[in-house]
Structure formats: C-alpha cells, structure tokens
mmCIF file of C-alpha atoms and ligand atoms in Angstrom:
data_model
loop_
_atom_site.group_PDB
_atom_site.id
_atom_site.type_symbol
_atom_site.label_atom_id
_atom_site.label_comp_id
_atom_site.label_asym_id
_atom_site.label_seq_id
_atom_site.Cartn_x
_atom_site.Cartn_y
_atom_site.Cartn_z
ATOM 1 C CA MET A 1 -79.440 -76.913 -85.114
ATOM 2 C CA ALA A 2 -81.807 -77.195 -82.187
ATOM 3 C CA TYR A 3 -80.763 -75.263 -79.141
ATOM 4 C CA THR A 4 -81.112 -76.604 -75.609
ATOM 5 C CA VAL A 5 -81.580 -73.955 -72.962
ATOM 6 C CA PRO A 6 -79.301 -74.674 -69.983
ATOM 7 C CA LYS A 7 -80.913 -75.569 -66.676
ATOM 8 C CA LEU A 8 -80.506 -72.993 -63.937
ATOM 9 C CA LYS A 9 -78.072 -73.964 -61.190
ATOM 10 C CA ASN A 10 -80.004 -71.828 -58.740
ATOM 11 C CA TYR A 11 -82.602 -69.074 -58.830
ATOM 12 C CA SER A 12 -80.528 -66.235 -57.443
ATOM 13 C CA SER A 13 -80.922 -62.962 -59.322
ATOM 14 C CA VAL A 14 -77.209 -63.078 -60.281
ATOM 15 C CA THR A 15 -77.582 -66.454 -61.983
ATOM 16 C CA LEU A 16 -80.820 -65.405 -63.647
ATOM 17 C CA ASP A 17 -79.271 -62.206 -65.059
ATOM 18 C CA LYS A 18 -76.123 -63.937 -66.311
ATOM 19 C CA THR A 19 -78.019 -66.717 -68.065
ATOM 20 C CA ALA A 20 -80.493 -64.284 -69.609
ATOM 21 C CA GLU A 21 -77.615 -62.087 -70.833
ATOM 22 C CA LYS A 22 -76.053 -65.041 -72.623
ATOM 23 C CA LEU A 23 -79.327 -65.768 -74.387
ATOM 24 C CA VAL A 24 -79.691 -62.131 -75.492
ATOM 25 C CA ALA A 25 -76.138 -62.157 -76.847
ATOM 26 C CA LEU A 26 -76.951 -65.288 -78.844
ATOM 27 C CA LEU A 27 -80.159 -63.677 -80.104
ATOM 28 C CA ASN A 28 -78.330 -60.584 -81.369
ATOM 29 C CA GLN A 29 -75.590 -62.620 -82.968
ATOM 30 C CA GLU A 30 -78.068 -64.776 -84.879
ATOM 31 C CA SER A 31 -80.127 -61.780 -85.917
ATOM 32 C CA VAL A 32 -77.155 -60.151 -87.671
ATOM 33 C CA ALA A 33 -76.594 -63.278 -89.761
ATOM 34 C CA VAL A 34 -80.164 -63.242 -91.099
ATOM 35 C CA LYS A 35 -80.133 -61.848 -94.652
ATOM 36 C CA THR A 36 -83.181 -63.277 -96.418
ATOM 37 C CA GLU A 37 -86.799 -63.947 -95.605
ATOM 38 C CA PRO A 38 -86.461 -67.773 -95.511
ATOM 39 C CA ASP A 39 -83.509 -67.224 -93.114
ATOM 40 C CA TRP A 40 -85.712 -65.022 -90.992
ATOM 41 C CA LYS A 41 -88.475 -67.636 -90.775
ATOM 42 C CA THR A 42 -86.012 -70.219 -89.490
ATOM 43 C CA PHE A 43 -84.694 -67.641 -87.024
ATOM 44 C CA ARG A 44 -88.182 -66.775 -85.785
ATOM 45 C CA ASP A 45 -89.197 -70.435 -85.321
ATOM 46 C CA ARG A 46 -86.002 -71.241 -83.509
ATOM 47 C CA TRP A 47 -86.806 -68.640 -80.876
ATOM 48 C CA MET A 48 -90.621 -68.478 -80.852
ATOM 49 C CA ALA A 49 -92.006 -71.854 -82.005
ATOM 50 C CA ARG A 50 -94.542 -73.192 -79.476
ATOM 51 C CA LYS A 51 -92.931 -76.608 -79.489
ATOM 52 C CA GLU A 52 -89.178 -76.666 -78.716
ATOM 53 C CA GLY A 53 -88.702 -72.927 -79.391
ATOM 54 C CA ILE A 54 -86.162 -71.311 -77.105
ATOM 55 C CA LEU A 55 -88.782 -69.207 -75.326
ATOM 56 C CA THR A 56 -90.927 -72.294 -74.688
ATOM 57 C CA GLN A 57 -87.903 -74.067 -73.261
ATOM 58 C CA VAL A 58 -87.162 -71.082 -71.019
ATOM 59 C CA ASN A 59 -90.719 -71.149 -69.806
ATOM 60 C CA ASP A 60 -90.608 -74.890 -69.045
ATOM 61 C CA GLN A 61 -87.105 -75.126 -67.635
ATOM 62 C CA TRP A 62 -86.965 -71.931 -65.675
ATOM 63 C CA LEU A 63 -90.432 -70.793 -64.709
ATOM 64 C CA LYS A 64 -92.254 -74.103 -64.315
ATOM 65 C CA ALA A 65 -89.322 -75.679 -62.484
ATOM 66 C CA ALA A 66 -88.825 -72.764 -60.119
ATOM 67 C CA PRO A 67 -89.723 -73.179 -56.472
ATOM 68 C CA LYS A 68 -92.728 -71.207 -55.318
ATOM 69 C CA GLU A 69 -90.800 -68.434 -53.576
ATOM 70 C CA ALA A 70 -88.676 -67.731 -56.746
ATOM 71 C CA LYS A 71 -91.550 -67.805 -59.259
ATOM 72 C CA ARG A 72 -92.232 -64.080 -59.133
ATOM 73 C CA ASP A 73 -88.603 -63.165 -59.792
ATOM 74 C CA VAL A 74 -88.163 -65.768 -62.507
ATOM 75 C CA GLY A 75 -91.454 -64.803 -64.142
ATOM 76 C CA GLN A 76 -90.326 -61.198 -64.402
ATOM 77 C CA ARG A 77 -87.046 -62.198 -66.136
ATOM 78 C CA VAL A 78 -88.807 -64.576 -68.498
ATOM 79 C CA ASN A 79 -91.250 -61.849 -69.522
ATOM 80 C CA GLN A 80 -88.375 -59.440 -70.155
ATOM 81 C CA LEU A 81 -86.644 -62.020 -72.296
ATOM 82 C CA LYS A 82 -89.843 -62.717 -74.209
ATOM 83 C CA GLY A 83 -90.290 -59.022 -74.937
ATOM 84 C CA ARG A 84 -86.725 -58.762 -76.109
ATOM 85 C CA VAL A 85 -87.013 -61.765 -78.454
ATOM 86 C CA GLU A 86 -90.203 -60.436 -80.018
ATOM 87 C CA GLN A 87 -88.626 -57.045 -80.523
ATOM 88 C CA VAL A 88 -85.450 -58.386 -82.173
ATOM 89 C CA VAL A 89 -87.326 -60.866 -84.372
ATOM 90 C CA SER A 90 -89.618 -58.166 -85.763
ATOM 91 C CA ALA A 91 -86.763 -55.663 -86.167
ATOM 92 C CA THR A 92 -84.859 -58.298 -88.133
ATOM 93 C CA LEU A 93 -87.779 -58.714 -90.536
ATOM 94 C CA GLU A 94 -87.960 -54.974 -91.004
ATOM 95 C CA ARG A 95 -84.279 -54.789 -91.787
ATOM 96 C CA ILE A 96 -84.672 -57.414 -94.510
ATOM 97 C CA LYS A 97 -87.722 -55.714 -96.042
ATOM 98 C CA SER A 98 -86.043 -52.313 -96.095
ATOM 99 C CA GLY A 99 -83.278 -53.772 -98.264
ATOM 100 C CA ALA A 100 -80.571 -53.125 -95.695
ATOM 101 C CA ALA A 101 -79.782 -56.835 -95.453
ATOM 102 C CA GLU A 102 -79.576 -57.070 -99.207
ATOM 103 C CA ALA A 103 -77.100 -54.205 -99.255
ATOM 104 C CA GLU A 104 -75.018 -55.962 -96.617
ATOM 105 C CA LEU A 105 -75.103 -59.118 -98.673
ATOM 106 C CA ALA A 106 -74.039 -57.208 -101.774
ATOM 107 C CA ALA A 107 -71.167 -55.641 -99.873
ATOM 108 C CA GLU A 108 -69.981 -59.050 -98.785
ATOM 109 C CA ARG A 109 -70.253 -60.568 -102.248
ATOM 110 C CA LEU A 110 -66.981 -61.147 -104.051
ATOM 111 C CA ASP A 111 -66.937 -59.252 -107.330
ATOM 112 C CA ILE A 112 -64.941 -61.481 -109.643
ATOM 113 C CA SER A 113 -65.223 -58.990 -112.495
ATOM 114 C CA LEU A 114 -62.877 -56.549 -110.730
ATOM 115 C CA PRO A 115 -59.396 -56.417 -112.270
ATOM 116 C CA GLY A 116 -56.694 -58.125 -110.221
ATOM 117 C CA LYS A 117 -53.557 -56.479 -108.935
ATOM 118 C CA ARG A 118 -51.119 -56.245 -111.799
ATOM 119 C CA ARG A 119 -47.494 -57.072 -111.241
ATOM 120 C CA PRO A 120 -45.029 -54.991 -113.198
ATOM 121 C CA ILE A 121 -44.001 -57.099 -116.199
ATOM 122 C CA GLY A 122 -40.316 -56.204 -116.146
ATOM 123 C CA ALA A 123 -38.168 -55.826 -119.216
ATOM 124 C CA GLU A 124 -35.479 -57.719 -121.062
ATOM 125 C CA HIS A 125 -31.970 -57.314 -119.718
ATOM 126 C CA PRO A 126 -29.780 -55.417 -122.236
ATOM 127 C CA VAL A 127 -27.534 -58.469 -122.680
ATOM 128 C CA ILE A 128 -30.510 -60.750 -123.351
ATOM 129 C CA GLN A 129 -31.984 -58.109 -125.662
ATOM 130 C CA THR A 130 -28.716 -58.066 -127.645
ATOM 131 C CA MET A 131 -28.621 -61.865 -127.667
ATOM 132 C CA HIS A 132 -32.152 -62.013 -129.101
ATOM 133 C CA GLU A 133 -31.250 -59.488 -131.801
ATOM 134 C CA ILE A 134 -28.250 -61.524 -132.904
ATOM 135 C CA VAL A 135 -30.222 -64.777 -132.813
ATOM 136 C CA SER A 136 -33.024 -63.281 -134.908
ATOM 137 C CA VAL A 137 -30.561 -62.158 -137.602
ATOM 138 C CA PHE A 138 -29.431 -65.770 -138.008
ATOM 139 C CA ARG A 139 -32.934 -67.165 -137.697
ATOM 140 C CA ASN A 140 -33.824 -65.064 -140.723
ATOM 141 C CA LEU A 141 -30.966 -66.775 -142.559
ATOM 142 C CA GLY A 142 -32.552 -70.155 -141.784
ATOM 143 C CA TYR A 143 -30.448 -71.095 -138.746
ATOM 144 C CA SER A 144 -32.055 -73.121 -135.950
ATOM 145 C CA VAL A 145 -31.394 -72.348 -132.270
ATOM 146 C CA GLN A 146 -29.736 -75.015 -130.105
ATOM 147 C CA GLU A 147 -28.901 -75.081 -126.414
ATOM 148 C CA GLY A 148 -26.852 -77.304 -124.145
ATOM 149 C CA PRO A 149 -25.754 -77.789 -120.528
ATOM 150 C CA ILE A 150 -23.664 -75.161 -118.738
ATOM 151 C CA ILE A 151 -21.936 -77.870 -116.675
ATOM 152 C CA GLU A 152 -20.041 -79.880 -119.283
ATOM 153 C CA THR A 153 -17.635 -82.766 -119.449
ATOM 154 C CA ASP A 154 -14.017 -82.317 -120.445
ATOM 155 C CA TYR A 155 -14.849 -84.419 -123.511
ATOM 156 C CA TYR A 156 -17.416 -82.025 -125.002
ATOM 157 C CA ASN A 157 -15.732 -78.836 -123.850
ATOM 158 C CA PHE A 158 -12.206 -79.739 -125.019
ATOM 159 C CA GLU A 159 -11.417 -83.173 -126.379
ATOM 160 C CA ALA A 160 -14.063 -83.438 -129.108
ATOM 161 C CA LEU A 161 -13.221 -79.890 -130.161
ATOM 162 C CA ASN A 162 -9.675 -80.934 -130.957
ATOM 163 C CA PHE A 163 -8.040 -79.769 -127.714
ATOM 164 C CA PRO A 164 -6.062 -82.882 -126.694
ATOM 165 C CA PRO A 165 -5.037 -83.107 -123.012
ATOM 166 C CA ASN A 166 -2.110 -80.732 -122.361
ATOM 167 C CA HIS A 167 -2.849 -78.783 -125.527
ATOM 168 C CA PRO A 168 -1.505 -75.261 -124.937
ATOM 169 C CA ALA A 169 -4.822 -73.720 -126.045
ATOM 170 C CA ARG A 170 -6.385 -75.053 -122.850
ATOM 171 C CA ASP A 171 -4.316 -72.548 -120.905
ATOM 172 C CA THR A 172 -5.906 -69.635 -122.691
ATOM 173 C CA GLN A 173 -9.257 -70.618 -121.240
ATOM 174 C CA ASP A 174 -8.753 -70.573 -117.521
ATOM 175 C CA THR A 175 -11.324 -73.177 -116.672
ATOM 176 C CA LEU A 176 -13.510 -73.487 -113.575
ATOM 177 C CA PHE A 177 -13.547 -77.193 -112.754
ATOM 178 C CA VAL A 178 -16.137 -78.865 -110.540
ATOM 179 C CA ALA A 179 -14.454 -80.077 -107.317
ATOM 180 C CA ASN A 180 -13.628 -83.700 -106.442
ATOM 181 C CA GLN A 181 -13.582 -85.079 -109.984
ATOM 182 C CA GLU A 182 -10.046 -86.452 -109.845
ATOM 183 C CA SER A 183 -11.137 -90.085 -109.532
ATOM 184 C CA LYS A 184 -12.985 -89.930 -112.868
ATOM 185 C CA PRO A 185 -11.318 -90.422 -116.243
ATOM 186 C CA ARG A 186 -10.273 -87.051 -117.688
ATOM 187 C CA ARG A 187 -12.914 -86.948 -120.398
ATOM 188 C CA GLN A 188 -15.743 -87.415 -117.866
ATOM 189 C CA GLN A 189 -14.587 -84.724 -115.468
ATOM 190 C CA LEU A 190 -17.096 -81.904 -115.043
ATOM 191 C CA LEU A 191 -16.424 -78.219 -115.561
ATOM 192 C CA LEU A 192 -18.303 -75.010 -116.294
ATOM 193 C CA ARG A 193 -18.245 -74.758 -120.076
ATOM 194 C CA THR A 194 -15.749 -72.149 -121.255
ATOM 195 C CA HIS A 195 -17.505 -71.615 -124.589
ATOM 196 C CA THR A 196 -20.766 -72.624 -126.268
ATOM 197 C CA SER A 197 -18.885 -74.841 -128.739
ATOM 198 C CA PRO A 198 -19.651 -78.153 -126.942
ATOM 199 C CA VAL A 199 -23.225 -77.746 -128.204
ATOM 200 C CA GLN A 200 -21.845 -78.044 -131.765
ATOM 201 C CA ILE A 201 -20.709 -81.590 -131.013
ATOM 202 C CA ARG A 202 -23.866 -82.429 -129.064
ATOM 203 C CA THR A 203 -26.030 -81.246 -131.964
ATOM 204 C CA MET A 204 -23.995 -83.044 -134.628
ATOM 205 C CA GLU A 205 -24.396 -86.246 -132.593
ATOM 206 C CA LYS A 206 -28.180 -85.827 -132.804
ATOM 207 C CA MET A 207 -28.724 -84.268 -136.244
ATOM 208 C CA LYS A 208 -27.355 -85.403 -139.558
ATOM 209 C CA PRO A 209 -25.932 -82.876 -142.043
ATOM 210 C CA PRO A 210 -26.784 -80.448 -143.522
ATOM 211 C CA ILE A 211 -27.147 -78.195 -140.449
ATOM 212 C CA ARG A 212 -27.229 -74.496 -139.783
ATOM 213 C CA MET A 213 -27.555 -73.459 -136.188
ATOM 214 C CA VAL A 214 -26.779 -70.813 -133.593
ATOM 215 C CA ILE A 215 -26.101 -71.523 -129.934
ATOM 216 C CA PRO A 216 -26.701 -68.712 -127.463
ATOM 217 C CA GLY A 217 -25.771 -69.176 -123.800
ATOM 218 C CA LYS A 218 -23.804 -68.506 -120.646
ATOM 219 C CA VAL A 219 -20.157 -69.472 -120.330
ATOM 220 C CA HIS A 220 -17.633 -69.219 -117.482
ATOM 221 C CA ARG A 221 -13.934 -68.581 -117.233
ATOM 222 C CA ASN A 222 -11.666 -68.098 -114.284
ATOM 223 C CA ASP A 223 -11.137 -64.388 -114.992
ATOM 224 C CA PRO A 224 -11.081 -61.938 -112.096
ATOM 225 C CA PRO A 225 -13.811 -59.348 -112.648
ATOM 226 C CA ASP A 226 -12.749 -55.949 -114.024
ATOM 227 C CA ALA A 227 -14.195 -53.401 -116.438
ATOM 228 C CA SER A 228 -13.836 -55.710 -119.425
ATOM 229 C CA HIS A 229 -13.824 -59.192 -117.814
ATOM 230 C CA SER A 230 -16.423 -61.188 -115.946
ATOM 231 C CA PRO A 231 -16.166 -64.818 -114.769
ATOM 232 C CA MET A 232 -19.581 -65.311 -116.354
ATOM 233 C CA PHE A 233 -20.470 -63.959 -119.772
ATOM 234 C CA HIS A 234 -22.537 -64.787 -122.852
ATOM 235 C CA GLN A 235 -21.634 -66.170 -126.250
ATOM 236 C CA ILE A 236 -23.378 -66.890 -129.486
ATOM 237 C CA GLU A 237 -21.834 -69.520 -131.592
ATOM 238 C CA GLY A 238 -22.808 -70.545 -135.089
ATOM 239 C CA LEU A 239 -22.217 -73.615 -137.212
ATOM 240 C CA ALA A 240 -23.066 -74.464 -140.810
ATOM 241 C CA VAL A 241 -22.210 -77.878 -142.272
ATOM 242 C CA ASP A 242 -23.070 -79.130 -145.742
ATOM 243 C CA SER A 243 -21.438 -80.940 -148.632
ATOM 244 C CA ASN A 244 -19.839 -77.942 -150.291
ATOM 245 C CA ILE A 245 -19.333 -75.067 -147.870
ATOM 246 C CA THR A 246 -16.408 -72.765 -148.523
ATOM 247 C CA PHE A 247 -14.673 -69.864 -146.834
ATOM 248 C CA GLY A 248 -16.575 -67.659 -149.305
ATOM 249 C CA ASP A 249 -19.846 -68.813 -147.689
ATOM 250 C CA LEU A 250 -18.438 -67.929 -144.292
ATOM 251 C CA LYS A 251 -17.464 -64.428 -145.405
ATOM 252 C CA GLY A 252 -20.722 -63.791 -147.224
ATOM 253 C CA SER A 253 -22.928 -65.038 -144.360
ATOM 254 C CA LEU A 254 -21.104 -63.110 -141.665
ATOM 255 C CA ASP A 255 -20.861 -59.927 -143.729
ATOM 256 C CA HIS A 256 -24.612 -60.065 -144.273
ATOM 257 C CA ALA A 257 -25.242 -60.710 -140.549
ATOM 258 C CA MET A 258 -23.069 -57.765 -139.465
ATOM 259 C CA LYS A 259 -24.881 -55.420 -141.830
ATOM 260 C CA ALA A 260 -28.208 -56.651 -140.464
ATOM 261 C CA LEU A 261 -26.968 -56.063 -136.911
ATOM 262 C CA PHE A 262 -25.032 -52.810 -137.133
ATOM 263 C CA GLY A 263 -26.341 -51.149 -140.281
ATOM 264 C CA SER A 264 -25.854 -51.580 -144.006
ATOM 265 C CA LYS A 265 -22.841 -49.236 -144.036
ATOM 266 C CA VAL A 266 -20.534 -51.412 -141.921
ATOM 267 C CA LYS A 267 -17.634 -53.095 -143.685
ATOM 268 C CA THR A 268 -16.054 -56.352 -142.585
ATOM 269 C CA SER A 269 -12.444 -57.473 -142.642
ATOM 270 C CA PHE A 270 -10.772 -60.774 -141.809
ATOM 271 C CA ARG A 271 -7.333 -61.490 -140.439
ATOM 272 C CA PRO A 272 -5.697 -64.835 -139.692
ATOM 273 C CA SER A 273 -6.013 -66.299 -136.221
ATOM 274 C CA PHE A 274 -5.875 -69.638 -134.432
ATOM 275 C CA PHE A 275 -8.522 -71.828 -132.812
ATOM 276 C CA PRO A 276 -8.028 -75.580 -132.248
ATOM 277 C CA PHE A 277 -11.407 -76.480 -133.774
ATOM 278 C CA THR A 278 -11.128 -74.462 -137.013
ATOM 279 C CA GLU A 279 -8.618 -74.505 -139.836
ATOM 280 C CA PRO A 280 -8.042 -71.978 -141.270
ATOM 281 C CA SER A 281 -9.163 -69.624 -138.497
ATOM 282 C CA ALA A 282 -9.832 -65.906 -138.665
ATOM 283 C CA GLU A 283 -10.799 -62.943 -136.602
ATOM 284 C CA MET A 284 -13.459 -60.773 -138.108
ATOM 285 C CA LEU A 285 -13.470 -57.008 -137.683
ATOM 286 C CA VAL A 286 -16.283 -54.607 -138.452
ATOM 287 C CA SER A 287 -15.759 -50.967 -139.308
ATOM 288 C CA CYS A 288 -16.534 -48.973 -136.151
ATOM 289 C CA PHE A 289 -20.285 -48.326 -136.093
ATOM 290 C CA ILE A 290 -19.803 -45.705 -133.368
ATOM 291 C CA CYS A 291 -17.530 -43.316 -135.310
ATOM 292 C CA GLY A 292 -18.340 -44.602 -138.792
ATOM 293 C CA GLY A 293 -14.784 -45.922 -139.182
ATOM 294 C CA SER A 294 -13.115 -42.513 -138.966
ATOM 295 C CA GLY A 295 -11.532 -43.184 -135.555
ATOM 296 C CA LYS A 296 -12.864 -39.841 -134.324
ATOM 297 C CA ARG A 297 -16.121 -38.878 -132.728
ATOM 298 C CA ASP A 298 -17.005 -35.185 -132.449
ATOM 299 C CA LEU A 299 -13.312 -34.398 -133.023
ATOM 300 C CA GLU A 300 -12.424 -36.558 -129.979
ATOM 301 C CA PRO A 301 -10.606 -39.896 -130.360
ATOM 302 C CA CYS A 302 -13.179 -42.746 -130.591
ATOM 303 C CA ARG A 303 -12.867 -44.945 -127.520
ATOM 304 C CA SER A 304 -14.912 -47.809 -128.941
ATOM 305 C CA CYS A 305 -12.381 -48.612 -131.671
ATOM 306 C CA LYS A 306 -9.360 -47.013 -129.968
ATOM 307 C CA GLN A 307 -9.076 -44.691 -132.986
ATOM 308 C CA THR A 308 -8.413 -47.543 -135.397
ATOM 309 C CA GLY A 309 -11.799 -47.371 -137.112
ATOM 310 C CA TRP A 310 -12.190 -51.150 -136.656
ATOM 311 C CA ILE A 311 -13.664 -53.354 -133.936
ATOM 312 C CA GLU A 312 -12.797 -57.033 -133.421
ATOM 313 C CA ILE A 313 -16.175 -58.679 -133.232
ATOM 314 C CA LEU A 314 -15.848 -62.427 -133.608
ATOM 315 C CA GLY A 315 -13.689 -65.466 -134.173
ATOM 316 C CA CYS A 316 -14.451 -67.849 -137.013
ATOM 317 C CA GLY A 317 -13.044 -70.432 -139.374
ATOM 318 C CA MET A 318 -13.616 -73.585 -141.363
ATOM 319 C CA VAL A 319 -14.415 -76.564 -139.119
ATOM 320 C CA ASP A 320 -11.241 -78.606 -138.560
ATOM 321 C CA PRO A 321 -11.652 -82.069 -140.167
ATOM 322 C CA ASN A 322 -10.427 -83.538 -136.851
ATOM 323 C CA VAL A 323 -13.635 -82.287 -135.208
ATOM 324 C CA PHE A 324 -15.754 -84.117 -137.793
ATOM 325 C CA GLU A 325 -13.888 -87.342 -136.911
ATOM 326 C CA PHE A 326 -15.668 -87.301 -133.517
ATOM 327 C CA VAL A 327 -19.107 -87.340 -135.190
ATOM 328 C CA LYS A 328 -18.193 -89.242 -138.339
ATOM 329 C CA HIS A 329 -20.593 -92.055 -137.327
ATOM 330 C CA ASN A 330 -23.537 -89.664 -137.768
ATOM 331 C CA GLY A 331 -22.817 -88.705 -141.371
ATOM 332 C CA TYR A 332 -20.055 -86.125 -140.841
ATOM 333 C CA ASP A 333 -17.395 -87.749 -142.999
ATOM 334 C CA PRO A 334 -14.606 -85.129 -143.266
ATOM 335 C CA LYS A 335 -14.054 -86.261 -146.858
ATOM 336 C CA LYS A 336 -17.661 -85.438 -147.746
ATOM 337 C CA VAL A 337 -18.712 -82.480 -145.588
ATOM 338 C CA THR A 338 -17.227 -79.088 -144.851
ATOM 339 C CA GLY A 339 -18.475 -76.310 -142.655
ATOM 340 C CA PHE A 340 -17.774 -73.046 -140.946
ATOM 341 C CA ALA A 341 -18.126 -71.956 -137.351
ATOM 342 C CA PHE A 342 -18.059 -68.616 -135.584
ATOM 343 C CA GLY A 343 -18.442 -67.293 -132.060
ATOM 344 C CA MET A 344 -18.958 -63.889 -130.560
ATOM 345 C CA GLY A 345 -19.236 -62.357 -127.098
ATOM 346 C CA VAL A 346 -22.738 -61.005 -126.567
ATOM 347 C CA ASP A 347 -21.772 -58.791 -123.616
ATOM 348 C CA ARG A 348 -19.081 -57.152 -125.716
ATOM 349 C CA VAL A 349 -21.565 -56.360 -128.466
ATOM 350 C CA ALA A 350 -23.965 -54.932 -125.841
ATOM 351 C CA ILE A 351 -21.152 -52.793 -124.404
ATOM 352 C CA LEU A 352 -20.401 -51.368 -127.858
ATOM 353 C CA LYS A 353 -24.033 -50.938 -128.777
ATOM 354 C CA TYR A 354 -25.057 -49.130 -125.604
ATOM 355 C CA GLY A 355 -21.760 -47.332 -124.936
ATOM 356 C CA VAL A 356 -21.357 -48.945 -121.500
ATOM 357 C CA ASP A 357 -17.833 -48.647 -120.086
ATOM 358 C CA ASP A 358 -17.893 -51.433 -117.483
ATOM 359 C CA ILE A 359 -19.145 -55.003 -118.091
ATOM 360 C CA GLN A 360 -19.769 -55.389 -114.333
ATOM 361 C CA LEU A 361 -22.696 -52.974 -114.570
ATOM 362 C CA PHE A 362 -24.626 -55.600 -116.509
ATOM 363 C CA PHE A 363 -24.476 -58.111 -113.662
ATOM 364 C CA GLN A 364 -24.827 -55.993 -110.522
ATOM 365 C CA GLY A 365 -28.604 -55.883 -110.775
ATOM 366 C CA ASP A 366 -28.831 -52.128 -110.148
ATOM 367 C CA ILE A 367 -32.306 -51.252 -111.334
ATOM 368 C CA ARG A 368 -31.307 -47.596 -111.979
ATOM 369 C CA PHE A 369 -28.758 -48.786 -114.529
ATOM 370 C CA LEU A 370 -30.988 -51.428 -116.114
ATOM 371 C CA GLU A 371 -34.024 -49.146 -116.456
ATOM 372 C CA GLN A 372 -32.153 -47.066 -119.031
ATOM 373 C CA PHE A 373 -32.485 -49.894 -121.556
ATOM 374 C CA VAL A 374 -36.222 -50.452 -121.253
HETATM 375 ZN ZN1 ZN B 401 -14.691 -45.811 -133.605
#
C-alpha cells in the first residue's frame, strides 16, 4: 500500500523530531516483517524509489516546501532520515542473505507433524465392565442386544407385563413417577422404569418370533440409598421365544451362562418364586464362587454367601401366556409360542465379583476407588 508522508504543521525542531521519529518507527517495524528477497525489494522501493518513494516524498513535502529560514534545519533532518533508511534497508538485505530471516520464518512455521496433546482415555466403570461381560456371554449364545427408554409409560412398565392396576406386585417396586401426570389415563402416565422388562414388550411389538435377546440398562426404584440399595441401578434381562421352548431350555441356557461367567465349576440351583410376567417363576442360585461353595473362606465365615455356599443371582421363569396376549397381533399367539425370561442385577454381580462391600461406592465417582478396576 502506498504511503503518504504527512505534511508538517510547522517547522519547529520539536515537530520535525516527532514526525521523523514516527517514520523511523515505521521503518523498523516494516524491516522486521521482511523475510524473503522479493519482500525486501518491495520494502526498498517503498522507501527509496525515486518516484513516490517515502524519501522522495519527504524531500518534496518537507524540504522543498520549507520557508527559507527553516531550510537548513529541515535539510539536516532529511539527510539524517535518508542515512537511516539506507542503513536499515541494507541491513535488512544482509539479514535475509545470512539466513537469519529464514530461521525466523522456520521458527514461526506451524509443524503439523508434531503429535497433539493426548487426553487420557479413561477406563470402563466396573459396573459397565461387568455388564459387557454378561452381555458378551449371551451374545455368544446368539442373543441380540436391545435397548429402550428409561422414562417409560405405565403401560409398558406394568400393564403389558401382567401387572393390572392395584396388583399387589406393584407395591414391591416402589416406583418413581414423573410429576403432574394425573390428568392422563393411567396407562400413559410416565415413570422411571423399575426394570428393563418393558423392552421385552417393545421388542416383541417390532420383531416377530423366534427371538433371543438381552436388554442391559439403568433402572430406578424409590429405595433410600444404603450399602446394598441405590435408587438407580443396572439390570440385564433376557428373553427367548420360539415355538417349542421349555423350562429345560431355560435351565440349560442359564447354567451354561453362569459357568461362562463365574467359572466351569459353579453349580446352579432353582427354587420356586413369583413374578407377574412369568409362570412358573424361579429364583436361580449359583454355588458361591468366592468360597467355592464351602461357606468358609480361609477358615472365616464367607460373607458373600453368608456361609450358605449359595448366592441368589437372578429371577427367571416361563413367559406368562397373558404377556403374549399383548403382542399376539405380531405373531405371539400363546397357543403357538412359549418362551423364558430372566433378569439379574448387574451391580450385585459386580459387588460379588470385586468384593465391594458398599454399592454406593460405584456411584460416588471417587477416582481413587474406580482406578482399582482399570
Ligand atoms: Zn461363599
């Protein structure tokens, strides 16, 4: 950009010095920015070109325009300035030729081959780690993985799973309801799902039999937190439906899964139980994998199984035909299909596996605790 030298307001030595100082400052500033020879040529011409160069302008505007009595003073300043410009312009060329400018340029260049700053990757939470282990056992048995919403309707969480309104089993699952839902019909009211079972219905609505699937996820219940309870915890639920599934399939599949999870030596045992969505229902126990089923560990009573040698690990049963009635339209005719379902608490398995004595530790986010499981 062409530079226009300012006209002098007067020819006092103060004004002359100030204006000359400004020009020298500009000269130095521009000199530093010169890095290559073509840059330098432009720089030189800008200051020293005969036509329109800054020095020529200074000569015309200052010296030629000066009144007679100021000419001597002005001439001296202009000569000083000229000397200075010549000196800086030649020093700049020297700097470029010596390679100093190139080094400066290299220092300023962004080296995109340098590695970036790495963020620590983090590690899987012990509960999630346990969840993945359980899921992979069932994946290997050919089960697919399904997920569903954590905020559910009363219909999917209770009604379609054979809990009619006022069914006493609803009391065993202290439910956290979403506020201000009273104006809606009961089945549309929203709540935090109390189990992963609603995803069974949701999946059967979408997929025709046969199906084999596991559903991992978070669930909520209105339990005050203590060493073995948390208002939020994790479940894995499983469902297999086909034309000829029996209780023998249930026992065989779960026995195999427990051996894959806890070691080939564990034994399984079933005892009758009750769930609204299965009939018959059972609780499954595994022989204690901490003490090997002896009830003692290093001559001390085993705390994991409370000296019984057995650990309750999951609830299961044959799908109640009433549940199939809700998805009959999608090929689940209770006269033609049967199935089994099971559900287990992931946090509880993690507690047993890692010997943790307080479920709260999993959710307090204390890095010193969590780092032990990396
Ligand atoms: Zn034990």
